[in-house]
Amino acid sequence: MLKVGITGNIGSGKTTVSKIFEVLSIPVFYADDAAKDVMVNDPILIDAIKSTFGKASYFDDGSLNRKHIAAIVFNNEAELDKLNAIVHPATFRAFDNWLPKHQNAPYILKEAALLFESDSYKMCDKTIMVTAPLEMRIKRVMLRDNLPEEEILKREARQFTEEKKLQLADYAINNNEKELVISQVLKLHHQFENLVI
């Protein structure tokens, strides 16, 4: 089965683009959602988080103490790297478990903000980068998440630059509000349907 990774920097619209592929009956694995899920359901990961960040990382009912984790990793890149180093392998395991359920699809999509940064693009046969100008992306995130520009730029700085990701990606979708996204998705969809791995 053809595995296609899709990514884009904050505010690029990678999730919106992924939803268009879903309308075409293409299964999409959302890595960020899977990461949230494994943090409360993967016993190996839960043990690793507790031993790295303390037992206060979880409440008595088993739910994640997000404020505790955020207080440790927020503005501390070394601690954030530690968290990512234990969460990413668990998310990879979730992806491996998800794949067999979609054997009959012509191809699948793996949507991940840190597709290249986490090396998970290596699990994919092809990759798509969703792009949009920085000013446009900032405006989108400010409206969507009610975040100040300074915080958005901090998050942007934690990711590879668009230029670097475009060099690594096999395909690009421009979500700049000038080119029609649906036609770009359809073009790639037909290409992927005809690709044999």
Coordinates of C-alpha atoms in Angstrom, one line a residue:
M1 CA 0.0 0.0 0.0
L2 CA 1.2 3.5 -0.9
K3 CA 1.8 5.6 2.3
V4 CA 1.8 9.3 1.8
G5 CA 2.9 11.8 4.4
I6 CA 1.4 15.2 4.6
T7 CA 2.7 18.1 6.6
G8 CA 2.9 21.9 6.7
N9 CA 4.0 24.5 9.2
I10 CA 1.6 26.1 11.7
G11 CA -1.5 27.7 10.0
S12 CA -0.7 26.1 6.6
G13 CA -4.0 24.3 6.4
K14 CA -2.6 20.7 6.3
T15 CA -5.6 19.4 8.2
T16 CA -8.1 21.1 5.9
V17 CA -6.2 19.6 2.9
S18 CA -6.3 16.2 4.6
K19 CA -10.1 16.4 5.1
I20 CA -10.4 16.9 1.3
F21 CA -8.5 13.6 0.8
E22 CA -10.9 12.0 3.3
V23 CA -13.9 13.2 1.2
L24 CA -12.3 11.1 -1.6
S25 CA -12.5 8.1 0.7
I26 CA -8.7 8.1 1.5
P27 CA -8.0 7.1 5.1
V28 CA -6.0 9.7 7.1
F29 CA -3.9 9.0 10.2
Y30 CA -3.7 12.2 12.3
A31 CA -0.5 11.9 14.2
D32 CA -1.2 14.7 16.6
D33 CA -4.6 13.1 17.6
A34 CA -2.8 9.7 17.9
A35 CA -0.2 11.3 20.2
K36 CA -2.9 12.6 22.5
D37 CA -4.5 9.1 22.5
V38 CA -1.3 7.1 23.2
M39 CA -0.4 9.4 26.1
V40 CA -3.4 8.0 28.0
N41 CA -3.7 4.5 26.5
D42 CA -0.1 3.2 25.8
P43 CA 1.2 1.7 29.1
I44 CA 4.8 1.8 27.9
L45 CA 4.5 5.5 27.1
I46 CA 2.7 6.3 30.3
D47 CA 5.4 4.6 32.4
A48 CA 8.1 6.6 30.4
I49 CA 6.3 9.9 31.0
K50 CA 5.9 9.2 34.7
S51 CA 9.5 8.3 35.2
T52 CA 10.7 11.3 33.1
F53 CA 8.3 14.0 34.4
G54 CA 7.1 12.6 37.7
K55 CA 3.9 10.8 38.9
A56 CA 2.1 14.1 38.9
S57 CA 2.0 13.8 35.1
Y58 CA -1.2 11.8 35.5
F59 CA -4.3 12.3 37.7
D60 CA -5.7 9.4 39.7
D61 CA -8.3 8.6 37.0
G62 CA -5.5 8.0 34.5
S63 CA -6.0 11.2 32.5
L64 CA -3.0 13.3 31.6
N65 CA -2.1 16.3 33.8
R66 CA -1.5 18.7 30.8
K67 CA -0.8 21.7 33.0
H68 CA 2.0 19.8 34.8
I69 CA 3.6 18.7 31.5
A70 CA 3.1 22.1 29.9
A71 CA 4.8 23.8 32.9
I72 CA 7.9 21.6 32.4
V73 CA 8.2 21.7 28.6
F74 CA 6.9 25.2 27.9
N75 CA 9.9 27.5 27.0
N76 CA 12.3 24.6 27.8
E77 CA 13.5 23.0 24.5
A78 CA 15.6 20.3 26.2
E79 CA 12.5 19.1 28.2
L80 CA 10.3 19.3 25.1
D81 CA 12.8 17.2 23.2
K82 CA 12.7 14.6 26.0
L83 CA 8.9 14.5 25.7
N84 CA 9.0 14.2 21.9
A85 CA 11.6 11.4 22.1
I86 CA 9.3 9.2 24.1
V87 CA 6.0 10.2 22.5
H88 CA 7.1 9.8 18.8
P89 CA 7.9 6.1 19.0
A90 CA 4.5 5.4 20.7
T91 CA 2.8 7.3 17.8
F92 CA 4.8 5.3 15.3
R93 CA 3.5 2.1 17.0
A94 CA -0.1 3.5 16.8
F95 CA 0.5 4.1 13.0
D96 CA 1.7 0.5 12.6
N97 CA -1.4 -0.8 14.3
W98 CA -3.7 1.5 12.3
L99 CA -2.3 0.5 8.8
P100 CA -3.7 -3.1 8.5
K101 CA -7.2 -1.7 9.1
H102 CA -7.0 0.1 5.7
Q103 CA -5.4 -2.5 3.5
N104 CA -8.1 -2.1 0.8
A105 CA -7.5 1.7 0.3
P106 CA -5.6 2.7 -2.8
Y107 CA -3.3 4.7 -0.6
I108 CA -3.3 6.3 2.9
L109 CA -2.3 9.6 4.3
K110 CA -0.3 10.3 7.4
E111 CA -0.8 13.8 8.6
A112 CA 1.9 15.1 11.0
A113 CA 3.1 18.6 12.0
L114 CA 6.6 17.2 12.6
L115 CA 6.7 14.7 9.7
F116 CA 10.3 15.6 8.8
E117 CA 11.5 16.7 12.3
S118 CA 10.5 13.4 13.8
D119 CA 11.9 11.3 10.9
S120 CA 8.4 9.7 10.4
Y121 CA 8.6 10.7 6.7
K122 CA 10.9 7.7 6.4
M123 CA 7.8 5.5 7.0
C124 CA 6.2 7.1 3.9
D125 CA 6.6 6.4 0.2
K126 CA 5.8 10.0 -0.8
T127 CA 5.4 13.3 1.0
I128 CA 3.3 16.4 0.5
M129 CA 4.1 19.8 1.9
V130 CA 1.2 22.3 2.3
T131 CA 2.4 25.9 2.0
A132 CA 1.1 29.4 2.6
P133 CA 2.8 32.7 3.2
L134 CA 3.9 33.3 6.8
E135 CA 1.7 36.4 7.3
M136 CA -1.4 34.5 6.1
R137 CA -0.5 31.6 8.4
I138 CA -0.1 33.9 11.4
K139 CA -3.5 35.5 10.8
R140 CA -5.2 32.1 10.4
V141 CA -3.8 30.8 13.8
M142 CA -4.6 34.1 15.6
L143 CA -8.2 33.7 14.5
R144 CA -8.4 29.9 15.1
D145 CA -6.6 29.7 18.4
N146 CA -6.7 33.2 19.7
L147 CA -3.0 33.2 20.2
P148 CA -0.7 36.2 20.2
E149 CA 1.7 36.6 17.2
E150 CA 4.7 36.1 19.5
E151 CA 3.5 32.7 20.6
I152 CA 2.8 31.6 17.0
L153 CA 6.3 32.7 15.9
K154 CA 7.8 30.6 18.8
R155 CA 5.9 27.6 17.6
E156 CA 7.0 28.3 14.0
A157 CA 10.6 28.5 15.2
R158 CA 10.4 24.9 16.6
Q159 CA 9.7 23.5 13.1
F160 CA 11.9 23.2 10.1
T161 CA 11.5 26.2 7.7
E162 CA 9.1 25.9 4.8
E163 CA 12.0 26.1 2.5
K164 CA 13.7 23.1 4.1
K165 CA 10.5 21.1 4.1
L166 CA 9.9 21.9 0.4
Q167 CA 13.3 20.6 -0.4
L168 CA 12.5 17.3 1.4
A169 CA 8.9 16.9 0.1
D170 CA 8.0 15.2 -3.1
Y171 CA 4.9 17.4 -3.8
A172 CA 3.6 20.8 -2.7
I173 CA 0.1 22.1 -2.3
N174 CA -0.2 25.9 -2.2
N175 CA -2.9 27.0 0.2
N176 CA -2.3 30.7 -0.5
E177 CA -6.0 31.5 -1.3
K178 CA -5.0 32.2 -4.9
E179 CA -4.8 28.7 -6.3
L180 CA -7.7 26.2 -5.9
V181 CA -6.7 23.6 -3.3
I182 CA -9.4 21.1 -4.4
S183 CA -7.9 20.9 -8.0
Q184 CA -4.4 20.4 -6.6
V185 CA -5.7 17.6 -4.3
L186 CA -7.5 15.9 -7.2
K187 CA -4.4 16.0 -9.4
L188 CA -2.3 14.3 -6.7
H189 CA -5.1 11.9 -5.9
H190 CA -5.2 10.6 -9.5
Q191 CA -1.4 10.3 -9.5
F192 CA -1.4 8.3 -6.2
E193 CA -4.1 6.0 -7.5
N194 CA -1.9 5.1 -10.4
L195 CA 1.3 4.7 -8.5
V196 CA 2.4 1.2 -7.7
I197 CA 4.9 0.6 -4.9

